[in-house]
GROMACS .gro file of N, CA, C and O in nm:
model
  436
    1MET      N    1   4.616  12.349  -7.955
    1MET     CA    2   4.605  12.262  -8.056
    1MET      C    3   4.507  12.213  -8.036
    1MET      O    4   4.419  12.113  -7.898
    2ALA      N    5   4.418  12.189  -8.107
    2ALA     CA    6   4.280  12.159  -8.103
    2ALA      C    7   4.297  12.024  -8.108
    2ALA      O    8   4.342  11.924  -8.188
    3ALA      N    9   4.177  11.899  -8.020
    3ALA     CA   10   4.230  11.774  -8.000
    3ALA      C   11   4.111  11.734  -8.148
    3ALA      O   12   4.026  11.780  -8.182
    4THR      N   13   4.189  11.700  -8.262
    4THR     CA   14   4.117  11.515  -8.355
    4THR      C   15   4.007  11.450  -8.315
    4THR      O   16   4.030  11.344  -8.225
    5TYR      N   17   3.854  11.458  -8.287
    5TYR     CA   18   3.734  11.329  -8.273
    5TYR      C   19   3.640  11.347  -8.429
    5TYR      O   20   3.639  11.438  -8.408
    6ASN      N   21   3.606  11.242  -8.453
    6ASN     CA   22   3.573  11.214  -8.563
    6ASN      C   23   3.451  11.170  -8.491
    6ASN      O   24   3.413  11.074  -8.374
    7ILE      N   25   3.310  11.234  -8.560
    7ILE     CA   26   3.192  11.176  -8.550
    7ILE      C   27   3.139  11.092  -8.625
    7ILE      O   28   3.137  11.158  -8.750
    8THR      N   29   2.970  11.019  -8.608
    8THR     CA   30   2.915  11.022  -8.671
    8THR      C   31   2.809  11.048  -8.627
    8THR      O   32   2.702  11.006  -8.542
    9ILE      N   33   2.716  11.101  -8.715
    9ILE     CA   34   2.563  11.204  -8.721
    9ILE      C   35   2.460  11.104  -8.854
    9ILE      O   36   2.489  11.060  -8.953
   10ASN      N   37   2.375  11.056  -8.815
   10ASN     CA   38   2.270  10.951  -8.928
   10ASN      C   39   2.192  11.094  -8.916
   10ASN      O   40   2.110  11.148  -8.836
   11GLN      N   41   2.191  11.046  -9.034
   11GLN     CA   42   2.046  11.135  -9.141
   11GLN      C   43   1.962  11.163  -9.071
   11GLN      O   44   1.889  11.020  -9.064
   12HIS      N   45   1.822  11.218  -9.053
   12HIS     CA   46   1.723  11.234  -9.027
   12HIS      C   47   1.676  11.158  -8.836
   12HIS      O   48   1.578  11.124  -8.795
   13ALA      N   49   1.758  11.163  -8.773
   13ALA     CA   50   1.786  11.158  -8.667
   13ALA      C   51   1.838  11.269  -8.557
   13ALA      O   52   1.924  11.331  -8.632
   14ASP      N   53   1.808  11.259  -8.390
   14ASP     CA   54   1.878  11.380  -8.388
   14ASP      C   55   2.037  11.324  -8.328
   14ASP      O   56   2.018  11.222  -8.322
   15PHE      N   57   2.104  11.412  -8.318
   15PHE     CA   58   2.192  11.397  -8.249
   15PHE      C   59   2.248  11.490  -8.111
   15PHE      O   60   2.236  11.595  -8.109
   16ARG      N   61   2.355  11.420  -8.080
   16ARG     CA   62   2.416  11.501  -7.942
   16ARG      C   63   2.501  11.453  -7.895
   16ARG      O   64   2.537  11.284  -7.858
   17ARG      N   65   2.613  11.473  -7.869
   17ARG     CA   66   2.711  11.479  -7.772
   17ARG      C   67   2.769  11.532  -7.698
   17ARG      O   68   2.791  11.651  -7.709
   18ALA      N   69   2.847  11.469  -7.564
   18ALA     CA   70   2.841  11.570  -7.486
   18ALA      C   71   3.018  11.549  -7.458
   18ALA      O   72   3.144  11.448  -7.500
   19PHE      N   73   3.082  11.626  -7.369
   19PHE     CA   74   3.258  11.638  -7.397
   19PHE      C   75   3.252  11.724  -7.262
   19PHE      O   76   3.211  11.813  -7.182
   20GLN      N   77   3.369  11.707  -7.224
   20GLN     CA   78   3.431  11.714  -7.047
   20GLN      C   79   3.540  11.803  -7.105
   20GLN      O   80   3.618  11.756  -7.152
   21VAL      N   81   3.599  11.940  -7.075
   21VAL     CA   82   3.675  12.015  -7.107
   21VAL      C   83   3.784  12.004  -6.999
   21VAL      O   84   3.742  12.026  -6.879
   22LYS      N   85   3.911  11.947  -6.998
   22LYS     CA   86   4.014  11.970  -6.936
   22LYS      C   87   4.124  12.037  -6.979
   22LYS      O   88   4.220  12.050  -7.047
   23GLU      N   89   4.235  12.075  -6.820
   23GLU     CA   90   4.335  12.145  -6.880
   23GLU      C   91   4.465  12.098  -6.817
   23GLU      O   92   4.416  12.084  -6.634
   24ASN      N   93   4.556  11.996  -6.878
   24ASN     CA   94   4.645  11.976  -6.781
   24ASN      C   95   4.596  11.841  -6.740
   24ASN      O   96   4.624  11.807  -6.591
   25ASP      N   97   4.491  11.803  -6.759
   25ASP     CA   98   4.431  11.693  -6.718
   25ASP      C   99   4.345  11.732  -6.597
   25ASP      O  100   4.334  11.589  -6.484
   26VAL      N  101   4.276  11.782  -6.588
   26VAL     CA  102   4.242  11.889  -6.451
   26VAL      C  103   4.099  11.930  -6.495
   26VAL      O  104   4.139  11.966  -6.613
   27VAL      N  105   3.957  11.866  -6.474
   27VAL     CA  106   3.844  11.938  -6.535
   27VAL      C  107   3.837  12.087  -6.535
   27VAL      O  108   3.858  12.109  -6.411
   28LEU      N  109   3.771  12.195  -6.606
   28LEU     CA  110   3.810  12.310  -6.568
   28LEU      C  111   3.669  12.341  -6.571
   28LEU      O  112   3.568  12.314  -6.631
   29ASN      N  113   3.648  12.447  -6.432
   29ASN     CA  114   3.519  12.470  -6.431
   29ASN      C  115   3.492  12.608  -6.576
   29ASN      O  116   3.553  12.715  -6.567
   30ILE      N  117   3.329  12.541  -6.627
   30ILE     CA  118   3.337  12.642  -6.726
   30ILE      C  119   3.240  12.745  -6.636
   30ILE      O  120   3.141  12.798  -6.798
   31THR      N  121   3.229  12.737  -6.558
   31THR     CA  122   3.106  12.882  -6.563
   31THR      C  123   3.140  13.041  -6.648
   31THR      O  124   3.266  13.087  -6.648
   32GLY      N  125   3.023  13.075  -6.685
   32GLY     CA  126   3.019  13.194  -6.751
   32GLY      C  127   3.099  13.154  -6.920
   32GLY      O  128   3.124  13.269  -6.984
   33TYR      N  129   3.153  13.074  -6.932
   33TYR     CA  130   3.260  13.031  -7.118
   33TYR      C  131   3.017  13.011  -7.182
   33TYR      O  132   2.939  12.963  -7.158
   34SER      N  133   3.131  13.009  -7.291
   34SER     CA  134   3.019  12.989  -7.403
   34SER      C  135   3.052  12.889  -7.530
   34SER      O  136   3.180  12.906  -7.543
   35PHE      N  137   3.023  12.790  -7.611
   35PHE     CA  138   3.069  12.714  -7.692
   35PHE      C  139   3.009  12.753  -7.814
   35PHE      O  140   2.869  12.781  -7.822
   36SER      N  141   3.081  12.692  -7.956
   36SER     CA  142   2.995  12.743  -8.057
   36SER      C  143   3.068  12.628  -8.098
   36SER      O  144   3.147  12.569  -8.149
   37GLY      N  145   2.987  12.548  -8.251
   37GLY     CA  146   3.065  12.493  -8.324
   37GLY      C  147   2.952  12.466  -8.482
   37GLY      O  148   2.921  12.532  -8.469
   38ARG      N  149   3.080  12.439  -8.567
   38ARG     CA  150   2.965  12.421  -8.726
   38ARG      C  151   3.026  12.353  -8.753
   38ARG      O  152   3.139  12.273  -8.760
   39LEU      N  153   2.953  12.266  -8.851
   39LEU     CA  154   2.962  12.174  -9.008
   39LEU      C  155   2.962  12.259  -9.136
   39LEU      O  156   2.864  12.320  -9.141
   40LYS      N  157   3.068  12.244  -9.173
   40LYS     CA  158   3.083  12.256  -9.343
   40LYS      C  159   3.135  12.112  -9.469
   40LYS      O  160   3.149  12.007  -9.371
   41GLU      N  161   3.061  12.170  -9.544
   41GLU     CA  162   3.061  12.007  -9.671
   41GLU      C  163   3.235  11.997  -9.697
   41GLU      O  164   3.247  11.887  -9.717
   42ASN      N  165   3.293  12.095  -9.682
   42ASN     CA  166   3.442  12.095  -9.705
   42ASN      C  167   3.464  12.249  -9.648
   42ASN      O  168   3.386  12.303  -9.622
   43TYR      N  169   3.601  12.276  -9.628
   43TYR     CA  170   3.669  12.380  -9.541
   43TYR      C  171   3.660  12.522  -9.672
   43TYR      O  172   3.657  12.584  -9.591
   44ASN      N  173   3.631  12.511  -9.735
   44ASN     CA  174   3.631  12.578  -9.849
   44ASN      C  175   3.510  12.609  -9.881
   44ASN      O  176   3.427  12.717  -9.985
   45HIS      N  177   3.390  12.559  -9.861
   45HIS     CA  178   3.186  12.538  -9.889
   45HIS      C  179   3.188  12.642  -9.816
   45HIS      O  180   3.231  12.710  -9.658
   46SER      N  181   3.059  12.752  -9.855
   46SER     CA  182   3.067  12.880  -9.832
   46SER      C  183   2.946  12.815  -9.726
   46SER      O  184   2.895  12.958  -9.603
   47GLY      N  185   2.860  12.754  -9.731
   47GLY     CA  186   2.752  12.651  -9.656
   47GLY      C  187   2.791  12.676  -9.539
   47GLY      O  188   2.896  12.585  -9.513
   48HIS      N  189   2.694  12.642  -9.439
   48HIS     CA  190   2.776  12.568  -9.308
   48HIS      C  191   2.608  12.539  -9.196
   48HIS      O  192   2.482  12.597  -9.257
   49THR      N  193   2.619  12.442  -9.130
   49THR     CA  194   2.565  12.421  -9.016
   49THR      C  195   2.570  12.444  -8.916
   49THR      O  196   2.701  12.368  -8.898
   50ASP      N  197   2.515  12.485  -8.801
   50ASP     CA  198   2.553  12.516  -8.658
   50ASP      C  199   2.549  12.396  -8.544
   50ASP      O  200   2.411  12.378  -8.581
   51PHE      N  201   2.568  12.385  -8.498
   51PHE     CA  202   2.531  12.311  -8.348
   51PHE      C  203   2.454  12.365  -8.254
   51PHE      O  204   2.499  12.571  -8.240
   52THR      N  205   2.357  12.327  -8.220
   52THR     CA  206   2.314  12.413  -8.098
   52THR      C  207   2.442  12.342  -7.961
   52THR      O  208   2.432  12.273  -7.956
   53THR      N  209   2.434  12.406  -7.912
   53THR     CA  210   2.561  12.416  -7.786
   53THR      C  211   2.457  12.425  -7.659
   53THR      O  212   2.388  12.556  -7.598
   54GLN      N  213   2.523  12.328  -7.527
   54GLN     CA  214   2.465  12.399  -7.387
   54GLN      C  215   2.563  12.317  -7.314
   54GLN      O  216   2.620  12.209  -7.333
   55ILE      N  217   2.537  12.380  -7.173
   55ILE     CA  218   2.649  12.399  -7.055
   55ILE      C  219   2.573  12.281  -7.033
   55ILE      O  220   2.415  12.289  -6.932
   56GLU      N  221   2.597  12.173  -6.969
   56GLU     CA  222   2.500  12.019  -6.916
   56GLU      C  223   2.539  12.096  -6.750
   56GLU      O  224   2.458  12.065  -6.635
   57ASP      N  225   2.725  12.083  -6.713
   57ASP     CA  226   2.750  12.073  -6.625
   57ASP      C  227   2.843  12.202  -6.548
   57ASP      O  228   2.981  12.109  -6.615
   58ALA      N  229   2.890  12.329  -6.557
   58ALA     CA  230   2.966  12.405  -6.566
   58ALA      C  231   3.069  12.353  -6.441
   58ALA      O  232   3.202  12.349  -6.499
   59SER      N  233   3.082  12.303  -6.342
   59SER     CA  234   3.191  12.272  -6.230
   59SER      C  235   3.236  12.143  -6.251
   59SER      O  236   3.324  12.126  -6.269
   60ALA      N  237   3.187  12.037  -6.345
   60ALA     CA  238   3.268  11.920  -6.410
   60ALA      C  239   3.296  11.968  -6.528
   60ALA      O  240   3.369  11.875  -6.653
   61GLY      N  241   3.280  12.111  -6.605
   61GLY     CA  242   3.353  12.085  -6.729
   61GLY      C  243   3.224  12.076  -6.871
   61GLY      O  244   3.326  12.043  -6.947
   62THR      N  245   3.140  12.018  -6.848
   62THR     CA  246   3.113  11.920  -6.921
   62THR      C  247   2.957  12.015  -7.020
   62THR      O  248   2.902  12.114  -6.973
   63PHE      N  249   2.920  12.027  -7.143
   63PHE     CA  250   2.901  12.062  -7.218
   63PHE      C  251   2.869  11.961  -7.341
   63PHE      O  252   2.929  11.881  -7.372
   64SER      N  253   2.739  12.029  -7.398
   64SER     CA  254   2.691  11.882  -7.506
   64SER      C  255   2.690  12.013  -7.685
   64SER      O  256   2.653  12.115  -7.651
   65VAL      N  257   2.722  11.933  -7.783
   65VAL     CA  258   2.649  12.042  -7.915
   65VAL      C  259   2.513  11.902  -7.989
   65VAL      O  260   2.510  11.816  -7.939
   66ALA      N  261   2.432  11.919  -8.034
   66ALA     CA  262   2.319  11.888  -8.098
   66ALA      C  263   2.303  11.932  -8.204
   66ALA      O  264   2.301  12.029  -8.261
   67LEU      N  265   2.238  11.811  -8.275
   67LEU     CA  266   2.112  11.869  -8.422
   67LEU      C  267   1.995  11.835  -8.426
   67LEU      O  268   1.974  11.713  -8.379
   68THR      N  269   1.910  11.891  -8.453
   68THR     CA  270   1.798  11.831  -8.425
   68THR      C  271   1.769  11.688  -8.574
   68THR      O  272   1.851  11.747  -8.635
   69ASP      N  273   1.660  11.658  -8.559
   69ASP     CA  274   1.660  11.555  -8.702
   69ASP      C  275   1.611  11.651  -8.805
   69ASP      O  276   1.629  11.544  -8.891
   70ALA      N  277   1.515  11.703  -8.805
   70ALA     CA  278   1.532  11.856  -8.909
   70ALA      C  279   1.647  11.887  -8.996
   70ALA      O  280   1.639  11.884  -9.116
   71VAL      N  281   1.775  11.924  -8.902
   71VAL     CA  282   1.874  11.961  -8.965
   71VAL      C  283   1.945  11.861  -9.005
   71VAL      O  284   2.007  11.886  -9.129
   72THR      N  285   1.936  11.765  -8.938
   72THR     CA  286   2.065  11.627  -9.025
   72THR      C  287   1.956  11.596  -9.146
   72THR      O  288   2.042  11.531  -9.213
   73GLY      N  289   1.832  11.607  -9.134
   73GLY     CA  290   1.756  11.548  -9.285
   73GLY      C  291   1.803  11.644  -9.388
   73GLY      O  292   1.760  11.591  -9.487
   74ALA      N  293   1.845  11.794  -9.310
   74ALA     CA  294   1.878  11.854  -9.444
   74ALA      C  295   1.996  11.834  -9.474
   74ALA      O  296   2.036  11.905  -9.590
   75MET      N  297   2.114  11.838  -9.435
   75MET     CA  298   2.207  11.747  -9.472
   75MET      C  299   2.259  11.632  -9.577
   75MET      O  300   2.167  11.544  -9.547
   76ASP      N  301   2.324  11.678  -9.670
   76ASP     CA  302   2.384  11.574  -9.773
   76ASP      C  303   2.420  11.483  -9.710
   76ASP      O  304   2.592  11.516  -9.634
   77PRO      N  305   2.384  11.339  -9.727
   77PRO     CA  306   2.488  11.221  -9.656
   77PRO      C  307   2.646  11.250  -9.696
   77PRO      O  308   2.692  11.357  -9.825
   78GLY      N  309   2.747  11.153  -9.667
   78GLY     CA  310   2.900  11.186  -9.668
   78GLY      C  311   2.940  11.261  -9.603
   78GLY      O  312   2.973  11.254  -9.435
   79THR      N  313   3.098  11.314  -9.609
   79THR     CA  314   3.213  11.308  -9.517
   79THR      C  315   3.256  11.497  -9.500
   79THR      O  316   3.237  11.558  -9.583
   80TRP      N  317   3.166  11.562  -9.401
   80TRP     CA  318   3.181  11.656  -9.343
   80TRP      C  319   3.300  11.714  -9.230
   80TRP      O  320   3.394  11.620  -9.170
   81VAL      N  321   3.319  11.852  -9.270
   81VAL     CA  322   3.435  11.853  -9.153
   81VAL      C  323   3.324  11.981  -9.019
   81VAL      O  324   3.256  12.004  -9.059
   82TYR      N  325   3.393  11.949  -8.898
   82TYR     CA  326   3.389  12.015  -8.825
   82TYR      C  327   3.414  12.117  -8.720
   82TYR      O  328   3.561  12.037  -8.689
   83ASP      N  329   3.441  12.190  -8.644
   83ASP     CA  330   3.523  12.232  -8.479
   83ASP      C  331   3.439  12.285  -8.436
   83ASP      O  332   3.301  12.311  -8.444
   84ILE      N  333   3.478  12.251  -8.304
   84ILE     CA  334   3.404  12.296  -8.174
   84ILE      C  335   3.466  12.475  -8.100
   84ILE      O  336   3.672  12.434  -8.072
   85VAL      N  337   3.470  12.564  -8.087
   85VAL     CA  338   3.549  12.633  -8.010
   85VAL      C  339   3.441  12.702  -7.907
   85VAL      O  340   3.363  12.745  -7.849
   86MET      N  341   3.584  12.743  -7.767
   86MET     CA  342   3.518  12.763  -7.677
   86MET      C  343   3.561  12.912  -7.652
   86MET      O  344   3.692  12.929  -7.687
   87THR      N  345   3.460  12.986  -7.558
   87THR     CA  346   3.475  13.151  -7.514
   87THR      C  347   3.478  13.163  -7.393
   87THR      O  348   3.392  13.098  -7.321
   88THR      N  349   3.555  13.192  -7.292
   88THR     CA  350   3.600  13.195  -7.205
   88THR      C  351   3.540  13.315  -7.120
   88THR      O  352   3.464  13.406  -7.230
   89ASP      N  353   3.481  13.317  -7.018
   89ASP     CA  354   3.444  13.449  -6.930
   89ASP      C  355   3.492  13.609  -6.975
   89ASP      O  356   3.447  13.713  -6.996
   90ALA      N  357   3.596  13.553  -6.998
   90ALA     CA  358   3.712  13.693  -7.053
   90ALA      C  359   3.730  13.718  -7.188
   90ALA      O  360   3.805  13.785  -7.244
   91GLY      N  361   3.663  13.646  -7.259
   91GLY     CA  362   3.684  13.669  -7.437
   91GLY      C  363   3.797  13.609  -7.505
   91GLY      O  364   3.772  13.633  -7.644
   92VAL      N  365   3.881  13.529  -7.448
   92VAL     CA  366   3.972  13.440  -7.526
   92VAL      C  367   3.880  13.310  -7.607
   92VAL      O  368   3.786  13.244  -7.504
   93LYS      N  369   3.931  13.336  -7.721
   93LYS     CA  370   3.811  13.187  -7.778
   93LYS      C  371   3.973  13.101  -7.834
   93LYS      O  372   4.077  13.154  -7.859
   94THR      N  373   3.902  12.953  -7.825
   94THR     CA  374   4.048  12.835  -7.829
   94THR      C  375   3.913  12.714  -7.872
   94THR      O  376   3.766  12.738  -7.847
   95ARG      N  377   3.990  12.696  -8.014
   95ARG     CA  378   3.940  12.636  -8.094
   95ARG      C  379   4.000  12.453  -8.028
   95ARG      O  380   4.092  12.448  -7.970
   96LEU      N  381   3.880  12.382  -7.953
   96LEU     CA  382   3.863  12.260  -7.910
   96LEU      C  383   3.879  12.125  -7.976
   96LEU      O  384   4.020  12.057  -7.883
   97ILE      N  385   3.788  12.133  -8.036
   97ILE     CA  386   3.793  12.020  -8.079
   97ILE      C  387   3.765  12.017  -8.265
   97ILE      O  388   3.676  12.106  -8.292
   98GLN      N  389   3.816  11.956  -8.322
   98GLN     CA  390   3.792  11.962  -8.492
   98GLN      C  391   3.819  11.781  -8.565
   98GLN      O  392   3.866  11.714  -8.473
   99GLY      N  393   3.749  11.782  -8.645
   99GLY     CA  394   3.724  11.644  -8.766
   99GLY      C  395   3.686  11.700  -8.842
   99GLY      O  396   3.606  11.718  -8.877
  100ASN      N  397   3.609  11.499  -8.864
  100ASN     CA  398   3.569  11.479  -8.981
  100ASN      C  399   3.412  11.477  -8.893
  100ASN      O  400   3.416  11.367  -8.789
  101ALA      N  401   3.294  11.437  -8.982
  101ALA     CA  402   3.145  11.445  -8.954
  101ALA      C  403   3.114  11.306  -9.046
  101ALA      O  404   3.110  11.380  -9.168
  102PHE      N  405   3.095  11.225  -9.031
  102PHE     CA  406   3.045  11.163  -9.179
  102PHE      C  407   2.891  11.142  -9.149
  102PHE      O  408   2.829  11.062  -9.009
  103LEU      N  409   2.799  11.146  -9.218
  103LEU     CA  410   2.702  11.162  -9.178
  103LEU      C  411   2.645  11.051  -9.277
  103LEU      O  412   2.657  11.094  -9.457
  104LYS      N  413   2.587  10.950  -9.211
  104LYS     CA  414   2.518  10.882  -9.306
  104LYS      C  415   2.359  10.842  -9.313
  104LYS      O  416   2.301  10.903  -9.239
  105GLN      N  417   2.341  10.842  -9.453
  105GLN     CA  418   2.202  10.812  -9.537
  105GLN      C  419   2.135  10.713  -9.452
  105GLN      O  420   2.206  10.593  -9.402
  106GLY      N  421   2.023  10.762  -9.410
  106GLY     CA  422   1.934  10.676  -9.370
  106GLY      C  423   1.817  10.637  -9.437
  106GLY      O  424   1.796  10.657  -9.571
  107VAL      N  425   1.721  10.544  -9.406
  107VAL     CA  426   1.628  10.500  -9.501
  107VAL      C  427   1.533  10.538  -9.445
  107VAL      O  428   1.384  10.590  -9.542
  108THR      N  429   1.494  10.545  -9.368
  108THR     CA  430   1.333  10.608  -9.258
  108THR      C  431   1.381  10.753  -9.229
  108THR      O  432   1.448  10.765  -9.171
  109PRO      N  433   1.291  10.838  -9.335
  109PRO     CA  434   1.295  10.980  -9.258
  109PRO      C  435   1.226  11.042  -9.119
  109PRO      O  436   1.164  10.982  -9.085
   0.00000   0.00000   0.00000
Protein backbone atom coordinates (compact mmCIF):
# COMPACT_ATOMS: atom_id res chain seq x y z
CA MET A 1 0.00 0.00 0.00
CA ALA A 2 1.34 3.41 -0.97
CA ALA A 3 2.11 5.95 1.73
CA THR A 4 0.07 9.15 1.60
CA TYR A 5 2.17 12.31 1.64
CA ASN A 6 0.83 15.71 0.60
CA ILE A 7 3.20 18.23 -0.98
CA THR A 8 3.12 21.97 -1.68
CA ILE A 9 4.48 23.32 -4.97
CA ASN A 10 4.98 27.02 -5.61
CA GLN A 11 4.04 28.18 -9.08
CA HIS A 12 6.94 29.69 -11.13
CA ALA A 13 9.50 28.17 -8.73
CA ASP A 14 11.71 25.11 -8.93
CA PHE A 15 10.46 22.16 -6.87
CA ARG A 16 12.55 19.30 -5.51
CA ARG A 17 11.76 16.73 -2.83
CA ALA A 18 13.97 13.85 -1.69
CA PHE A 19 12.67 10.56 -0.28
CA GLN A 20 14.24 7.54 1.36
CA VAL A 21 12.94 4.03 0.65
CA LYS A 22 12.67 1.67 3.62
CA GLU A 23 11.26 -1.81 3.91
CA ASN A 24 10.28 -2.91 7.43
CA ASP A 25 12.15 0.15 8.78
CA VAL A 26 15.37 -0.94 7.02
CA VAL A 27 16.89 1.25 4.29
CA LEU A 28 16.53 -0.42 0.89
CA ASN A 29 19.48 -0.38 -1.51
CA ILE A 30 17.90 0.91 -4.74
CA THR A 31 20.83 0.20 -7.07
CA GLY A 32 19.40 -0.60 -10.51
CA TYR A 33 15.95 0.68 -9.60
CA SER A 34 14.08 3.46 -11.39
CA PHE A 35 11.39 5.90 -10.33
CA SER A 36 8.61 7.74 -12.13
CA GLY A 37 6.05 10.22 -10.93
CA ARG A 38 3.10 12.03 -12.38
CA LEU A 39 0.74 14.87 -11.39
CA LYS A 40 -2.80 15.32 -12.66
CA GLU A 41 -5.43 17.99 -12.01
CA ASN A 42 -7.71 15.13 -10.91
CA TYR A 43 -7.74 11.36 -11.29
CA ASN A 44 -9.93 11.48 -14.42
CA HIS A 45 -8.07 14.29 -16.19
CA SER A 46 -6.46 13.15 -19.45
CA GLY A 47 -3.49 15.54 -19.22
CA HIS A 48 -0.58 15.14 -16.84
CA THR A 49 2.77 16.56 -15.78
CA ASP A 50 5.71 14.24 -15.14
CA PHE A 51 8.26 14.67 -12.39
CA THR A 52 11.93 14.39 -13.26
CA THR A 53 13.37 11.67 -11.02
CA GLN A 54 16.91 10.92 -9.91
CA ILE A 55 18.56 8.44 -7.58
CA GLU A 56 20.58 10.50 -5.10
CA ASP A 57 22.34 7.73 -3.12
CA ALA A 58 21.36 4.18 -4.05
CA SER A 59 22.93 2.49 -1.03
CA ALA A 60 21.18 4.99 1.28
CA GLY A 61 17.88 4.39 -0.54
CA THR A 62 17.41 8.03 -1.50
CA PHE A 63 15.89 9.45 -4.67
CA SER A 64 14.38 12.79 -5.61
CA VAL A 65 11.58 14.17 -7.74
CA ALA A 66 11.72 17.61 -9.32
CA LEU A 67 9.91 20.16 -11.49
CA THR A 68 11.47 23.22 -13.12
CA ASP A 69 10.12 26.73 -12.68
CA ALA A 70 8.95 26.65 -16.32
CA VAL A 71 6.93 23.48 -15.63
CA THR A 72 5.34 24.80 -12.42
CA GLY A 73 4.62 28.10 -14.19
CA ALA A 74 2.57 26.27 -16.81
CA MET A 75 0.46 24.48 -14.17
CA ASP A 76 -2.86 25.85 -12.95
CA PRO A 77 -3.02 26.70 -9.23
CA GLY A 78 -5.17 24.43 -7.10
CA THR A 79 -5.18 20.94 -5.65
CA TRP A 80 -3.66 18.28 -7.90
CA VAL A 81 -3.12 14.55 -7.26
CA TYR A 82 0.16 12.71 -7.74
CA ASP A 83 1.91 9.41 -7.24
CA ILE A 84 5.42 8.00 -7.45
CA VAL A 85 6.16 4.48 -8.72
CA MET A 86 9.32 2.47 -8.04
CA THR A 87 10.48 -0.18 -10.53
CA THR A 88 12.97 -2.74 -9.21
CA ASP A 89 15.88 -4.11 -11.21
CA ALA A 90 13.66 -7.19 -11.82
CA GLY A 91 10.88 -5.02 -13.30
CA VAL A 92 8.48 -5.19 -10.33
CA LYS A 93 6.50 -1.95 -9.98
CA THR A 94 5.28 -0.58 -6.65
CA ARG A 95 3.38 2.63 -6.03
CA LEU A 96 5.38 4.08 -3.14
CA ILE A 97 3.79 7.46 -2.47
CA GLN A 98 0.58 9.22 -3.38
CA GLY A 99 -1.29 12.28 -2.26
CA ASN A 100 -2.40 15.79 -3.00
CA ALA A 101 -0.12 18.42 -4.50
CA PHE A 102 -1.18 21.91 -3.49
CA LEU A 103 -0.04 24.24 -6.26
CA LYS A 104 0.21 27.73 -4.79
CA GLN A 105 -0.12 30.73 -7.07
CA GLY A 106 2.66 33.30 -6.91
CA VAL A 107 2.90 37.01 -7.64
CA THR A 108 6.27 37.06 -9.39
CA PRO A 109 6.74 34.86 -12.48
